[in-house]
JSON list of C-alpha atoms in Angstrom, two decimals:
[
{"chain": "A", "resi": 173, "resn": "MET", "atom": "CA", "xyz": [0.00, 0.00, 0.00]},
{"chain": "A", "resi": 174, "resn": "ASN", "atom": "CA", "xyz": [1.24, 3.45, -0.91]},
{"chain": "A", "resi": 175, "resn": "ASN", "atom": "CA", "xyz": [1.92, 5.63, 2.16]},
{"chain": "A", "resi": 176, "resn": "VAL", "atom": "CA", "xyz": [1.11, 8.86, 0.30]},
{"chain": "A", "resi": 177, "resn": "LYS", "atom": "CA", "xyz": [-2.15, 9.41, -1.54]},
{"chain": "A", "resi": 178, "resn": "PRO", "atom": "CA", "xyz": [-2.57, 12.58, -3.59]},
{"chain": "A", "resi": 179, "resn": "ILE", "atom": "CA", "xyz": [-5.96, 14.24, -3.22]},
{"chain": "A", "resi": 180, "resn": "THR", "atom": "CA", "xyz": [-6.87, 14.61, -6.88]},
{"chain": "A", "resi": 181, "resn": "MET", "atom": "CA", "xyz": [-9.60, 13.15, -9.05]},
{"chain": "A", "resi": 182, "resn": "ASP", "atom": "CA", "xyz": [-6.88, 11.86, -11.39]},
{"chain": "A", "resi": 183, "resn": "SER", "atom": "CA", "xyz": [-5.25, 9.73, -8.69]},
{"chain": "A", "resi": 184, "resn": "ASN", "atom": "CA", "xyz": [-6.54, 6.43, -7.37]},
{"chain": "A", "resi": 185, "resn": "THR", "atom": "CA", "xyz": [-7.47, 8.04, -4.02]},
{"chain": "A", "resi": 186, "resn": "PHE", "atom": "CA", "xyz": [-11.05, 8.39, -5.21]},
{"chain": "A", "resi": 187, "resn": "GLU", "atom": "CA", "xyz": [-11.11, 5.17, -7.24]},
{"chain": "A", "resi": 188, "resn": "LYS", "atom": "CA", "xyz": [-14.26, 3.89, -5.50]},
{"chain": "A", "resi": 189, "resn": "LEU", "atom": "CA", "xyz": [-16.08, 7.15, -6.24]},
{"chain": "A", "resi": 190, "resn": "LYS", "atom": "CA", "xyz": [-15.06, 7.02, -9.91]},
{"chain": "A", "resi": 191, "resn": "ASN", "atom": "CA", "xyz": [-16.09, 3.35, -10.19]},
{"chain": "A", "resi": 192, "resn": "ASP", "atom": "CA", "xyz": [-19.47, 4.11, -8.59]},
{"chain": "A", "resi": 193, "resn": "MET", "atom": "CA", "xyz": [-19.97, 7.01, -11.02]},
{"chain": "A", "resi": 194, "resn": "THR", "atom": "CA", "xyz": [-19.21, 4.77, -13.99]},
{"chain": "A", "resi": 195, "resn": "LEU", "atom": "CA", "xyz": [-21.50, 2.00, -12.72]},
{"chain": "A", "resi": 196, "resn": "THR", "atom": "CA", "xyz": [-24.34, 4.44, -12.02]},
{"chain": "A", "resi": 197, "resn": "LEU", "atom": "CA", "xyz": [-23.94, 6.12, -15.41]},
{"chain": "A", "resi": 198, "resn": "ASN", "atom": "CA", "xyz": [-24.09, 2.78, -17.24]},
{"chain": "A", "resi": 199, "resn": "ARG", "atom": "CA", "xyz": [-27.19, 1.71, -15.29]},
{"chain": "A", "resi": 200, "resn": "LEU", "atom": "CA", "xyz": [-28.77, 5.09, -16.01]},
{"chain": "A", "resi": 201, "resn": "LEU", "atom": "CA", "xyz": [-28.18, 4.77, -19.76]},
{"chain": "A", "resi": 202, "resn": "THR", "atom": "CA", "xyz": [-29.58, 1.22, -19.75]},
{"chain": "A", "resi": 203, "resn": "LYS", "atom": "CA", "xyz": [-32.75, 2.37, -17.96]},
{"chain": "A", "resi": 204, "resn": "MET", "atom": "CA", "xyz": [-33.14, 5.31, -20.32]},
{"chain": "A", "resi": 205, "resn": "GLN", "atom": "CA", "xyz": [-32.98, 3.04, -23.34]},
{"chain": "A", "resi": 206, "resn": "ALA", "atom": "CA", "xyz": [-35.32, 0.46, -21.80]},
{"chain": "A", "resi": 207, "resn": "HIS", "atom": "CA", "xyz": [-37.95, 3.08, -20.94]},
{"chain": "A", "resi": 208, "resn": "HIS", "atom": "CA", "xyz": [-37.43, 5.26, -24.04]},
{"chain": "A", "resi": 209, "resn": "SER", "atom": "CA", "xyz": [-36.60, 8.21, -21.82]},
{"chain": "A", "resi": 210, "resn": "ASP", "atom": "CA", "xyz": [-34.81, 11.17, -23.33]},
{"chain": "A", "resi": 211, "resn": "GLU", "atom": "CA", "xyz": [-33.79, 12.88, -20.09]},
{"chain": "A", "resi": 212, "resn": "ALA", "atom": "CA", "xyz": [-32.17, 11.78, -16.84]},
{"chain": "A", "resi": 213, "resn": "GLU", "atom": "CA", "xyz": [-30.05, 13.15, -14.05]},
{"chain": "A", "resi": 214, "resn": "MET", "atom": "CA", "xyz": [-27.01, 11.90, -12.17]},
{"chain": "A", "resi": 215, "resn": "THR", "atom": "CA", "xyz": [-25.96, 13.62, -8.95]},
{"chain": "A", "resi": 216, "resn": "VAL", "atom": "CA", "xyz": [-22.65, 13.14, -7.17]},
{"chain": "A", "resi": 217, "resn": "LYS", "atom": "CA", "xyz": [-22.34, 14.22, -3.56]},
{"chain": "A", "resi": 218, "resn": "LEU", "atom": "CA", "xyz": [-19.01, 14.26, -1.75]},
{"chain": "A", "resi": 219, "resn": "THR", "atom": "CA", "xyz": [-19.09, 14.94, 1.99]},
{"chain": "A", "resi": 220, "resn": "VAL", "atom": "CA", "xyz": [-15.81, 15.82, 3.71]},
{"chain": "A", "resi": 221, "resn": "LYS", "atom": "CA", "xyz": [-15.34, 15.67, 7.46]},
{"chain": "A", "resi": 222, "resn": "LEU", "atom": "CA", "xyz": [-12.14, 16.58, 9.31]},
{"chain": "A", "resi": 223, "resn": "ASN", "atom": "CA", "xyz": [-11.50, 14.70, 12.55]},
{"chain": "A", "resi": 224, "resn": "SER", "atom": "CA", "xyz": [-8.82, 15.50, 15.08]},
{"chain": "A", "resi": 225, "resn": "ALA", "atom": "CA", "xyz": [-6.55, 12.60, 16.05]},
{"chain": "A", "resi": 226, "resn": "VAL", "atom": "CA", "xyz": [-3.28, 11.85, 17.75]},
{"chain": "A", "resi": 227, "resn": "MET", "atom": "CA", "xyz": [-0.57, 9.81, 16.02]},
{"chain": "A", "resi": 228, "resn": "VAL", "atom": "CA", "xyz": [1.47, 7.15, 17.79]},
{"chain": "A", "resi": 229, "resn": "ASP", "atom": "CA", "xyz": [4.30, 9.59, 18.36]},
{"chain": "A", "resi": 230, "resn": "GLY", "atom": "CA", "xyz": [1.90, 11.94, 20.20]},
{"chain": "A", "resi": 231, "resn": "LYS", "atom": "CA", "xyz": [1.60, 14.55, 17.44]},
{"chain": "A", "resi": 232, "resn": "SER", "atom": "CA", "xyz": [-1.83, 15.96, 16.68]},
{"chain": "A", "resi": 233, "resn": "CYS", "atom": "CA", "xyz": [-3.14, 15.53, 13.17]},
{"chain": "A", "resi": 234, "resn": "VAL", "atom": "CA", "xyz": [-6.27, 15.98, 11.10]},
{"chain": "A", "resi": 235, "resn": "VAL", "atom": "CA", "xyz": [-7.84, 12.86, 9.60]},
{"chain": "A", "resi": 236, "resn": "PRO", "atom": "CA", "xyz": [-10.16, 13.54, 6.68]},
{"chain": "A", "resi": 237, "resn": "VAL", "atom": "CA", "xyz": [-13.15, 11.31, 5.99]},
{"chain": "A", "resi": 238, "resn": "PHE", "atom": "CA", "xyz": [-14.55, 11.35, 2.47]},
{"chain": "A", "resi": 239, "resn": "LYS", "atom": "CA", "xyz": [-18.02, 9.91, 1.91]},
{"chain": "A", "resi": 240, "resn": "HIS", "atom": "CA", "xyz": [-19.72, 9.85, -1.44]},
{"chain": "A", "resi": 241, "resn": "LYS", "atom": "CA", "xyz": [-23.15, 9.19, -2.84]},
{"chain": "A", "resi": 242, "resn": "VAL", "atom": "CA", "xyz": [-24.04, 8.80, -6.52]},
{"chain": "A", "resi": 243, "resn": "VAL", "atom": "CA", "xyz": [-27.71, 8.95, -7.44]},
{"chain": "A", "resi": 244, "resn": "SER", "atom": "CA", "xyz": [-29.41, 8.70, -10.81]},
{"chain": "A", "resi": 245, "resn": "THR", "atom": "CA", "xyz": [-32.98, 9.57, -11.74]},
{"chain": "A", "resi": 246, "resn": "VAL", "atom": "CA", "xyz": [-34.67, 8.66, -14.99]},
{"chain": "A", "resi": 247, "resn": "GLN", "atom": "CA", "xyz": [-37.55, 10.96, -15.87]},
{"chain": "A", "resi": 248, "resn": "MET", "atom": "CA", "xyz": [-40.53, 8.67, -16.35]},
{"chain": "A", "resi": 249, "resn": "LYS", "atom": "CA", "xyz": [-44.15, 9.37, -15.82]},
{"chain": "A", "resi": 250, "resn": "GLU", "atom": "CA", "xyz": [-46.85, 6.75, -15.85]},
{"chain": "A", "resi": 251, "resn": "GLU", "atom": "CA", "xyz": [-50.43, 7.75, -15.48]},
{"chain": "A", "resi": 252, "resn": "GLU", "atom": "CA", "xyz": [-53.76, 6.00, -15.52]},
{"chain": "A", "resi": 253, "resn": "LYS", "atom": "CA", "xyz": [-57.02, 7.89, -15.47]},
{"chain": "A", "resi": 254, "resn": "GLY", "atom": "CA", "xyz": [-60.62, 6.94, -15.00]},
{"chain": "A", "resi": 255, "resn": "SER", "atom": "CA", "xyz": [-63.85, 8.07, -13.46]},
{"chain": "A", "resi": 256, "resn": "LEU", "atom": "CA", "xyz": [-67.04, 6.71, -12.07]},
{"chain": "A", "resi": 257, "resn": "ASP", "atom": "CA", "xyz": [-69.78, 8.54, -13.89]},
{"chain": "A", "resi": 258, "resn": "GLY", "atom": "CA", "xyz": [-73.16, 9.66, -12.60]},
{"chain": "A", "resi": 259, "resn": "ARG", "atom": "CA", "xyz": [-74.99, 6.38, -13.28]},
{"chain": "A", "resi": 260, "resn": "PHE", "atom": "CA", "xyz": [-74.92, 5.51, -9.56]},
{"chain": "A", "resi": 261, "resn": "PHE", "atom": "CA", "xyz": [-76.34, 7.13, -6.47]},
{"chain": "A", "resi": 262, "resn": "LEU", "atom": "CA", "xyz": [-75.00, 6.99, -2.95]},
{"chain": "A", "resi": 263, "resn": "ASP", "atom": "CA", "xyz": [-77.03, 5.02, -0.42]},
{"chain": "A", "resi": 264, "resn": "VAL", "atom": "CA", "xyz": [-76.57, 3.53, 3.04]},
{"chain": "A", "resi": 265, "resn": "ASP", "atom": "CA", "xyz": [-76.62, -0.24, 3.40]},
{"chain": "A", "resi": 266, "resn": "GLY", "atom": "CA", "xyz": [-78.18, -2.15, 6.31]},
{"chain": "A", "resi": 267, "resn": "ASN", "atom": "CA", "xyz": [-74.89, -2.07, 8.26]},
{"chain": "A", "resi": 268, "resn": "GLY", "atom": "CA", "xyz": [-74.53, 1.70, 8.17]},
{"chain": "A", "resi": 269, "resn": "GLY", "atom": "CA", "xyz": [-71.90, 1.61, 5.39]},
{"chain": "A", "resi": 270, "resn": "HIS", "atom": "CA", "xyz": [-72.14, 3.43, 2.10]},
{"chain": "A", "resi": 271, "resn": "VAL", "atom": "CA", "xyz": [-72.90, 1.76, -1.22]},
{"chain": "A", "resi": 272, "resn": "LEU", "atom": "CA", "xyz": [-73.41, 2.86, -4.79]},
{"chain": "A", "resi": 273, "resn": "LYS", "atom": "CA", "xyz": [-76.63, 1.78, -6.50]},
{"chain": "A", "resi": 274, "resn": "LEU", "atom": "CA", "xyz": [-77.32, 1.92, -10.21]},
{"chain": "A", "resi": 275, "resn": "ILE", "atom": "CA", "xyz": [-79.80, 4.57, -11.24]},
{"chain": "A", "resi": 276, "resn": "SER", "atom": "CA", "xyz": [-82.47, 3.07, -13.48]},
{"chain": "A", "resi": 277, "resn": "ALA", "atom": "CA", "xyz": [-85.95, 4.03, -14.58]},
{"chain": "A", "resi": 278, "resn": "GLN", "atom": "CA", "xyz": [-87.39, 1.72, -11.90]},
{"chain": "A", "resi": 279, "resn": "THR", "atom": "CA", "xyz": [-85.17, 3.05, -9.07]},
{"chain": "A", "resi": 280, "resn": "ASP", "atom": "CA", "xyz": [-86.98, 5.21, -6.57]},
{"chain": "A", "resi": 281, "resn": "MET", "atom": "CA", "xyz": [-84.11, 7.18, -5.04]},
{"chain": "A", "resi": 282, "resn": "PHE", "atom": "CA", "xyz": [-86.21, 8.21, -2.05]},
{"chain": "A", "resi": 283, "resn": "ASN", "atom": "CA", "xyz": [-87.44, 4.72, -1.04]},
{"chain": "A", "resi": 284, "resn": "SER", "atom": "CA", "xyz": [-84.51, 2.37, -1.44]}
]
């Protein structure tokens, strides 16, 4: 293991982040093609935290923690519509619950 890691996107320090970005991008493109979507979004978040620590020789140091999250969103919208038209009227059943009854020429809405 290398004792010195440069903090650049070109180095292998962030290899896991770069691999996750590549994996997420490929999955995103596959989903877009499968769902015939023409727009998507990929977001990369890198959180950096600096922790204080003490080395074995007693010197104080700062230990950085880098956490990443890669998220993709494919823009898809699925919608189903319907309605229940006015062919039914609202009534109360024998148990106190509500029911819908079909309106017909023989239906007396006031004596059901």
